[in-house]
XYZ file of C-alpha atoms in Angstrom:
559
model
C -7.472 -2.072 24.428
C -9.161 -3.183 27.584
C -6.540 -5.101 29.509
C -6.963 -7.401 32.471
C -5.279 -8.297 35.727
C -6.441 -11.282 37.731
C -8.135 -10.218 40.973
C -9.925 -13.111 42.599
C -12.802 -14.013 40.289
C -12.989 -10.547 38.736
C -10.796 -8.478 36.457
C -9.495 -4.928 36.838
C -10.082 -2.728 33.791
C -7.203 -0.445 32.869
C -8.949 1.654 30.230
C -7.259 1.149 26.871
C -8.444 1.160 23.263
C -9.840 -1.868 21.460
C -6.693 -2.835 19.559
C -3.160 -3.897 20.293
C -0.466 -1.365 21.330
C 2.155 -0.119 18.917
C 5.327 -1.832 17.842
C 7.851 -0.631 20.372
C 9.555 -2.090 23.410
C 9.558 1.154 25.380
C 6.801 1.991 27.817
C 7.087 5.775 28.029
C 6.241 7.860 31.118
C 2.540 8.583 31.481
C 0.247 10.493 33.798
C -3.179 9.987 35.405
C -5.866 10.333 32.762
C -7.534 13.236 34.608
C -4.380 15.314 35.244
C -3.459 18.528 33.407
C -0.126 17.084 32.248
C -0.546 14.497 29.509
C 1.692 12.555 27.148
C 1.332 11.144 23.670
C 3.202 9.255 20.994
C 2.953 9.302 17.193
C 3.661 5.789 15.984
C 2.164 3.048 13.847
C -0.550 0.989 15.484
C -0.195 -2.772 15.314
C -2.926 -4.981 13.953
C -4.811 -7.246 16.333
C -3.124 -10.639 16.435
C -6.379 -12.477 17.069
C -9.687 -12.379 15.192
C -12.554 -10.350 16.652
C -16.301 -10.053 16.020
C -17.740 -6.718 17.114
C -21.467 -6.238 17.748
C -21.886 -2.690 16.419
C -25.252 -1.771 18.040
C -24.087 -2.987 21.461
C -20.784 -1.118 21.118
C -22.625 2.075 20.220
C -25.080 1.699 23.080
C -22.338 1.119 25.666
C -20.156 3.950 24.355
C -22.786 6.593 23.677
C -25.717 5.743 25.927
C -24.043 4.185 28.949
C -25.759 0.843 28.385
C -24.454 -2.262 30.128
C -23.323 -5.487 28.506
C -24.967 -8.766 29.402
C -23.909 -12.370 28.695
C -26.507 -12.358 25.917
C -25.345 -9.086 24.345
C -21.622 -8.257 24.500
C -19.515 -5.750 22.571
C -17.074 -8.416 21.400
C -17.487 -12.067 20.429
C -15.089 -14.869 19.484
C -17.620 -16.934 17.503
C -20.831 -16.427 15.566
C -24.270 -17.017 17.079
C -23.042 -16.540 20.650
C -23.198 -13.570 23.079
C -25.607 -11.833 20.723
C -23.353 -11.943 17.609
C -26.018 -13.723 15.629
C -26.087 -14.097 11.855
C -29.655 -13.021 11.284
C -31.419 -10.347 9.280
C -31.330 -7.829 12.163
C -27.611 -8.244 12.913
C -24.925 -5.623 12.335
C -21.524 -7.159 12.912
C -18.000 -5.947 12.137
C -15.499 -8.786 11.757
C -11.691 -8.589 11.730
C -10.521 -11.923 10.319
C -6.911 -13.079 10.530
C -6.198 -15.005 7.310
C -4.804 -18.560 7.304
C -1.981 -20.033 5.248
C -3.240 -21.364 1.898
C -4.024 -25.063 1.642
C -6.030 -26.749 -1.131
C -9.085 -24.508 -0.975
C -9.107 -21.236 -2.912
C -9.836 -18.628 -0.243
C -8.383 -15.491 1.330
C -5.012 -16.779 2.522
C -1.210 -16.427 2.668
C 0.492 -18.244 -0.214
C 4.151 -17.531 0.380
C 6.781 -15.456 2.180
C 10.094 -14.923 0.399
C 13.217 -12.840 0.961
C 14.978 -11.335 -2.055
C 18.758 -10.961 -1.919
C 20.682 -8.176 -3.632
C 21.817 -10.587 -6.360
C 18.209 -11.513 -7.122
C 18.330 -14.919 -5.442
C 15.362 -15.836 -3.266
C 15.095 -17.445 0.189
C 11.688 -19.085 0.630
C 10.415 -19.022 4.214
C 8.855 -22.126 5.753
C 5.513 -21.982 7.527
C 6.057 -23.368 11.034
C 2.682 -23.102 12.766
C -0.117 -20.865 13.988
C -0.056 -19.224 17.402
C -2.464 -20.919 19.760
C -5.840 -19.488 20.656
C -9.488 -19.622 19.755
C -10.532 -19.493 16.105
C -13.935 -19.450 14.415
C -15.468 -20.465 11.100
C -17.699 -18.362 8.873
C -20.565 -20.069 7.007
C -19.368 -20.941 3.511
C -22.399 -19.314 1.900
C -21.188 -15.911 3.120
C -18.052 -16.123 0.965
C -16.047 -14.449 3.731
C -13.152 -15.654 5.911
C -13.506 -16.976 9.429
C -11.081 -16.099 12.183
C -7.646 -17.755 12.073
C -4.485 -16.991 14.059
C -1.218 -15.207 13.277
C 1.361 -17.480 11.604
C 5.038 -18.142 12.464
C 7.611 -18.641 9.665
C 11.317 -19.578 9.486
C 13.907 -18.420 6.944
C 17.606 -19.135 7.386
C 20.216 -16.866 5.843
C 18.265 -13.599 5.942
C 20.635 -10.776 6.881
C 23.939 -11.045 8.701
C 24.924 -14.050 10.782
C 23.366 -14.021 14.216
C 20.210 -12.142 13.213
C 16.820 -13.767 13.587
C 15.429 -16.517 11.359
C 11.884 -16.201 12.772
C 9.143 -14.055 11.266
C 5.470 -13.419 12.000
C 2.927 -12.784 9.227
C -0.303 -11.033 10.202
C -2.722 -10.663 7.297
C -6.321 -9.701 7.948
C -9.517 -8.844 6.128
C -12.117 -6.663 7.833
C -15.678 -7.182 6.673
C -19.206 -6.372 7.702
C -22.398 -8.388 8.044
C -25.438 -6.123 8.001
C -29.029 -6.901 7.166
C -28.049 -10.331 5.886
C -25.507 -8.855 3.419
C -21.694 -8.891 3.532
C -19.180 -6.274 2.367
C -15.383 -5.942 2.527
C -14.269 -2.942 4.583
C -10.479 -3.057 4.617
C -7.377 -5.186 4.266
C -3.950 -5.192 5.884
C -0.786 -7.276 5.886
C 2.294 -7.017 8.113
C 5.510 -8.991 8.415
C 7.668 -8.784 11.550
C 11.106 -10.044 12.470
C 10.805 -11.629 15.925
C 12.581 -13.431 18.709
C 10.635 -15.931 20.798
C 10.513 -15.244 24.529
C 9.166 -17.822 26.969
C 7.540 -16.787 30.233
C 4.728 -18.520 32.101
C 3.033 -15.187 32.693
C 2.090 -14.807 29.032
C -1.532 -15.827 28.407
C -3.546 -16.805 25.361
C -4.755 -13.659 23.623
C -8.407 -13.203 22.732
C -11.756 -12.081 24.107
C -12.365 -12.344 27.855
C -15.933 -12.487 29.212
C -16.880 -12.044 32.846
C -17.391 -9.669 35.779
C -15.176 -6.574 35.689
C -14.054 -4.066 38.287
C -13.874 -0.570 36.796
C -11.299 1.484 38.698
C -12.382 4.650 36.885
C -15.943 4.300 38.220
C -15.246 3.802 41.884
C -14.465 0.106 41.651
C -17.965 -0.849 40.533
C -18.451 -4.360 39.169
C -20.185 -5.109 35.905
C -20.280 -7.836 33.277
C -18.296 -7.146 30.148
C -16.213 -8.358 27.230
C -12.650 -7.146 26.722
C -9.879 -7.843 24.239
C -6.873 -9.257 26.061
C -3.470 -9.125 24.356
C -2.031 -11.691 26.769
C 1.047 -9.526 27.403
C 2.720 -9.140 30.760
C 3.533 -5.424 30.825
C 1.500 -4.130 27.857
C 4.654 -2.497 26.495
C 3.829 -3.338 22.890
C 6.864 -5.528 22.316
C 4.827 -8.653 21.446
C 3.323 -9.024 17.970
C 1.791 -12.408 18.838
C 1.143 -14.043 22.199
C 0.040 -17.454 23.433
C 0.215 -19.138 26.821
C 3.867 -19.040 27.906
C 5.227 -17.421 24.733
C 5.646 -13.966 23.175
C 6.866 -13.262 19.644
C 8.888 -10.182 20.530
C 9.240 -7.722 17.699
C 12.802 -6.821 16.712
C 14.201 -4.787 13.839
C 14.775 -6.449 10.478
C 18.325 -7.092 9.320
C 19.727 -4.203 7.260
C 18.639 -3.964 3.607
C 15.916 -6.601 3.939
C 13.695 -6.966 0.882
C 10.798 -9.403 0.977
C 7.895 -10.648 -1.107
C 4.493 -11.541 0.313
C 2.135 -13.527 -1.932
C -1.573 -13.736 -1.133
C -4.818 -15.074 -2.496
C -7.139 -12.151 -1.867
C -10.762 -11.242 -2.529
C -11.173 -9.094 -5.624
C -13.455 -6.944 -3.484
C -10.279 -5.436 -2.023
C -10.099 -2.446 -4.346
C -8.937 1.155 -4.511
C -5.722 2.250 -2.816
C -3.253 0.804 -0.331
C -0.736 2.607 1.853
C 2.022 1.314 4.043
C 5.514 1.143 5.401
C 7.532 -0.209 2.487
C 9.940 1.204 -0.077
C 10.758 0.489 -3.728
C 7.650 -1.663 -4.229
C 6.865 -3.953 -7.137
C 3.232 -5.054 -7.457
C 1.583 -7.886 -9.325
C -2.201 -8.443 -9.386
C -3.596 -11.287 -11.478
C -7.111 -12.796 -11.430
C -7.504 -16.408 -10.254
C -11.247 -16.692 -10.806
C -14.348 -14.509 -10.525
C -13.834 -14.022 -6.773
C -10.102 -13.958 -6.059
C -6.859 -12.348 -7.206
C -3.270 -13.397 -6.804
C -1.495 -10.432 -5.150
C 2.303 -10.198 -4.841
C 4.043 -7.274 -3.152
C 7.831 -7.124 -3.235
C 9.441 -4.258 -1.302
C 12.172 -3.094 1.066
C 11.582 -2.576 4.778
C 11.806 1.049 5.971
C 13.102 2.788 9.090
C 10.352 4.891 10.672
C 10.957 7.512 13.407
C 8.385 7.973 16.189
C 7.578 10.841 18.538
C 7.026 11.023 22.299
C 5.964 14.339 23.859
C 4.379 15.777 26.994
C 2.043 18.766 27.163
C -0.420 20.564 29.449
C -4.082 20.517 28.537
C -4.426 24.040 29.908
C -1.839 25.405 27.453
C -2.788 23.874 24.090
C -5.306 25.233 21.586
C -8.915 24.157 21.270
C -8.092 22.653 17.868
C -5.363 20.547 19.454
C -7.647 19.448 22.306
C -10.404 18.468 19.883
C -7.952 16.378 17.890
C -6.840 14.370 20.923
C -10.283 12.802 21.311
C -10.256 10.505 18.295
C -8.433 7.524 16.821
C -6.060 6.721 19.655
C -4.833 3.692 21.528
C -4.303 3.809 25.263
C -1.021 2.768 26.829
C -0.095 2.176 30.443
C -2.495 2.394 33.383
C -5.328 4.907 33.203
C -5.197 5.619 36.944
C -1.468 6.139 37.436
C 0.568 6.251 34.227
C -1.370 6.726 31.013
C -0.708 8.157 27.569
C -2.359 8.050 24.169
C -0.831 6.779 20.983
C -1.942 8.234 17.643
C -1.323 6.586 14.263
C 0.728 8.478 11.661
C -2.139 8.597 9.160
C -4.541 10.307 11.590
C -5.441 13.951 10.992
C -4.227 14.802 14.479
C -0.702 13.418 13.947
C 0.459 16.389 11.853
C -1.133 18.824 14.324
C 0.689 17.189 17.225
C 4.049 17.296 15.440
C 3.779 20.967 14.435
C 2.551 21.952 17.919
C 5.028 19.957 20.029
C 8.121 19.739 17.779
C 9.952 22.535 19.598
C 9.282 20.983 23.011
C 11.083 17.777 21.944
C 13.883 19.704 20.186
C 12.640 18.482 16.814
C 14.088 15.073 17.666
C 12.541 11.623 17.280
C 12.342 9.367 20.340
C 13.008 6.033 18.588
C 13.321 4.480 15.114
C 11.895 1.063 14.137
C 11.771 -0.965 10.926
C 8.442 -1.859 9.331
C 6.981 -3.820 6.430
C 3.226 -3.453 6.047
C 0.471 -2.491 3.622
C -3.176 -1.638 4.295
C -6.284 -0.182 2.689
C -6.918 3.561 2.615
C -9.713 5.700 1.328
C -9.640 8.470 -1.251
C -11.042 11.963 -0.882
C -11.064 12.492 -4.628
C -14.147 12.625 -6.823
C -12.092 12.067 -9.953
C -13.320 8.946 -11.711
C -9.747 7.950 -12.578
C -8.866 7.643 -8.850
C -12.103 6.166 -7.511
C -12.474 2.974 -9.538
C -13.955 0.437 -7.100
C -13.526 -2.580 -9.356
C -9.800 -3.170 -8.833
C -6.650 -2.152 -6.983
C -5.523 1.222 -8.329
C -2.335 2.056 -6.493
C 0.008 2.083 -3.506
C 1.402 5.105 -1.694
C 4.119 4.526 0.912
C 6.474 6.641 2.995
C 8.711 6.491 6.066
C 7.379 9.834 7.328
C 6.414 10.122 10.982
C 2.989 11.385 9.835
C 1.330 11.395 6.453
C -1.969 11.903 4.678
C -4.453 9.158 5.472
C -5.864 9.105 1.948
C -4.695 8.428 -1.573
C -2.836 11.297 -3.288
C -5.113 14.206 -4.147
C -5.530 15.533 -7.675
C -5.424 19.329 -8.008
C -6.092 19.391 -11.728
C -2.411 19.424 -12.659
C -0.536 17.178 -10.235
C -0.937 14.504 -7.564
C -0.237 15.891 -4.074
C 0.652 14.058 -0.882
C 1.444 15.648 2.486
C 3.966 14.222 4.946
C 5.369 15.465 8.249
C 8.149 14.650 10.674
C 10.839 15.858 13.040
C 14.176 17.064 11.702
C 16.523 14.865 13.730
C 16.997 11.214 14.582
C 17.214 10.192 18.264
C 20.885 11.264 18.537
C 19.742 14.868 18.037
C 22.337 15.458 15.290
C 21.633 13.208 12.319
C 19.010 14.506 9.896
C 15.910 12.441 9.160
C 15.660 11.680 5.450
C 12.319 10.883 3.877
C 11.199 8.295 1.354
C 8.089 8.428 -0.827
C 6.916 5.771 -3.283
C 3.865 5.957 -5.518
C 2.811 3.011 -7.663
C -0.352 3.349 -9.711
C -1.855 1.619 -12.682
C -0.560 3.145 -15.882
C -4.032 3.439 -17.386
C -5.251 5.346 -14.296
C -2.402 7.836 -14.698
C -3.184 8.231 -18.394
C -6.860 8.681 -17.522
C -6.028 11.688 -15.309
C -4.228 13.523 -18.084
C -6.007 12.123 -21.101
C -2.748 10.621 -22.305
C -2.279 8.089 -25.052
C -0.441 4.791 -24.666
C 2.840 6.488 -25.534
C 5.568 6.601 -22.809
C 4.999 8.894 -19.802
C 7.555 11.122 -18.110
C 7.176 12.797 -14.713
C 8.531 15.547 -12.506
C 8.525 15.071 -8.720
C 8.903 18.033 -6.365
C 9.130 18.136 -2.571
C 8.223 21.562 -1.194
C 8.292 22.720 2.438
C 5.661 24.850 4.145
C 7.824 27.928 3.494
C 7.952 27.174 -0.224
C 11.534 25.929 -0.043
C 12.308 23.187 -2.530
C 13.655 20.101 -0.755
C 16.508 18.220 -2.394
C 15.414 14.725 -3.389
C 16.483 11.917 -5.659
C 13.592 10.979 -7.927
C 12.849 7.822 -9.867
C 10.283 7.160 -12.607
C 9.677 3.751 -14.158
C 6.865 1.986 -16.003
C 6.619 -1.805 -15.871
C 3.932 -4.437 -16.477
C 1.067 -1.967 -16.490
C 2.193 -0.068 -13.378
C 3.800 3.364 -13.142
C 6.377 3.675 -10.356
C 7.431 7.086 -9.019
C 9.653 7.812 -6.035
C 11.402 10.586 -4.123
C 14.181 9.829 -1.641
C 16.469 11.845 0.602
C 14.297 14.872 1.408
C 14.190 16.408 4.888
C 11.205 17.359 7.051
C 9.182 19.338 8.670
C 5.907 19.228 6.726
C 6.668 19.014 3.012
C 4.243 18.306 0.203
C 5.240 15.804 -2.480
C 3.911 16.706 -5.935
C 3.969 14.420 -8.939
C 3.276 15.893 -12.358
C 3.116 13.646 -15.380
C 3.784 14.657 -18.945
C 3.858 13.141 -22.370
C 5.433 14.445 -25.519
C 2.646 14.844 -28.056
C 2.945 12.201 -30.683
C 3.272 13.916 -34.056
C 1.430 12.094 -36.818
C 3.829 10.785 -39.423
C 4.293 13.086 -42.402
C 2.353 11.625 -45.285
C 4.281 12.086 -48.510
C 1.869 12.954 -51.302
C 2.810 10.964 -54.389
C 3.520 13.095 -57.470
C 1.224 12.108 -60.272
C 3.071 12.584 -63.552
C 1.420 12.530 -66.951
C 3.234 10.084 -69.150
C 4.859 11.773 -72.160
C 5.426 10.285 -75.561
C 9.105 10.291 -76.408
C 9.894 12.821 -79.073
C 12.009 11.351 -81.810
C 14.110 13.950 -83.496
C 14.819 12.842 -87.013
C 18.245 13.331 -88.319
C 18.370 15.585 -91.272
C 18.448 13.431 -94.380
C 21.058 14.003 -97.057
C 19.843 13.815 -100.632
C 21.228 10.649 -102.253
C 23.552 11.038 -105.287
C 21.761 10.279 -108.618
C 23.625 8.239 -111.207
C 22.522 7.837 -114.831
C 23.466 4.953 -117.116
C 22.704 4.006 -120.727
C 21.231 0.667 -121.512
C 20.847 -0.756 -125.049
C 18.998 -3.637 -126.711
C 19.953 -3.679 -130.324
C 19.140 -0.280 -131.644
C 17.004 0.655 -128.624
C 18.757 2.763 -126.014
C 17.384 3.764 -122.516
C 18.853 6.035 -119.869
C 18.246 4.738 -116.273
C 18.865 7.105 -113.333
C 19.020 6.417 -109.529
C 21.263 5.850 -106.579
C 22.002 2.414 -107.881
C 20.600 2.249 -111.420
C 20.136 -1.180 -113.014
C 19.384 -1.876 -116.675
C 16.017 -3.462 -117.381
C 15.802 -7.117 -118.375
C 17.014 -7.643 -121.930
C 19.112 -4.429 -121.854
C 22.773 -4.104 -121.296
C 24.647 -1.197 -119.944
C 26.760 0.490 -122.553
């Protein structure tokens, strides 16, 4: 970022990038920006802790054409319709809006911060206040957030006795106003454990307008706009600053698990990445514009790298990579180095090139809890649905792919990278990888049915060696959760392959149609009855009657 030091009525520009330094308390050794010896770090960038409006055409003109800012046309603004950041049909503005805590209005906002204990009990944090500084409103007809401030929360009983009970929540939505139309660009949310440090030298953070003295251009004076973090030493230890106060970032208590609940625009779609582990996700619609998003996850320990090198000794590919996506730290004239985020393409190049020079050992380890939007480089329709959130991919790796997992036709691949050892130079660095994606998206990839899914997860090094990892597969509430833990670095690839046992159709028993048969009655052989003969008389008349049981006729008597 462009930092300031008071010098009479002007300011001295120490050339930095346009966002806040990384989350670390160490200011590492640097070198003059024009010297052959340079230094760099690979570590997560922090989000701005104040809202910013950027005038894109003015920024491009100053950066690429050497144009000068004027009071009527500045690179940065802290309100609409001022300094050239006008909401008109010709405007092209990029806005990074810090989200407020939810009140009665349904809008992009923070609903709740909770901490989940191992026994499942929950500690609900209390919203204390916002950090002081300028804010701005966005016209309601735009349907987009204005610019709030980072919020401070309290939660007693989190972690061991004596650890902090103060936490900072920084949730922001980046959006664009162009040609009278608005569009959501990205989203991010971070939670930090902090201690509050008072010092009168801390200033309100925000945009500073006025005459500047540029030490890199012979001390010439010009009008400009700069983002001022308000820090004293620009060492990156503050995650929020106001006049007289710094929220100094500290590590979370061990085994912290927290839940952040948000009301969020349903235009936040696609994939998220971040620094969390064992996530559980819930996304439910509130109305036609907003979703209720809950993310419950563990904090993770993330190693970072510091290294020195000579420009005259590195490859052209390395040199080309150093030019993009960095934040400046220190003083550009005397002690300067660049900080690259872990998801940048250059991060993996830097680690592979400089690992030996730092003995494959991390400089520091810090705990994080954050999620943010990422893009996808896939053309597969199952992974590019822009109507909803599709998945999360998270890792503690020092560097990792800056996109959603790639689909190679058989499996989902994700590249990570890191140094072998923790700062003590002896303990191995163990990796974590979590993938959560909508179950129907996973089934879409493979053409699966709604039957249960199984998965195999492999972690393979550059040399083809299979890394040992504990893997987890679970399906819950419409989300498929996959994880690999305990693998070692240098630059492994995590592969997830799903499978499903084909469902055999039930065997249909064909009923046997039998023709009814008429019972056959076998007659018993009949014995011929015995014939008896008798004589019957009536006076002189005599008759002989024969039969089985002969009887004399009426009027006759048997003789």
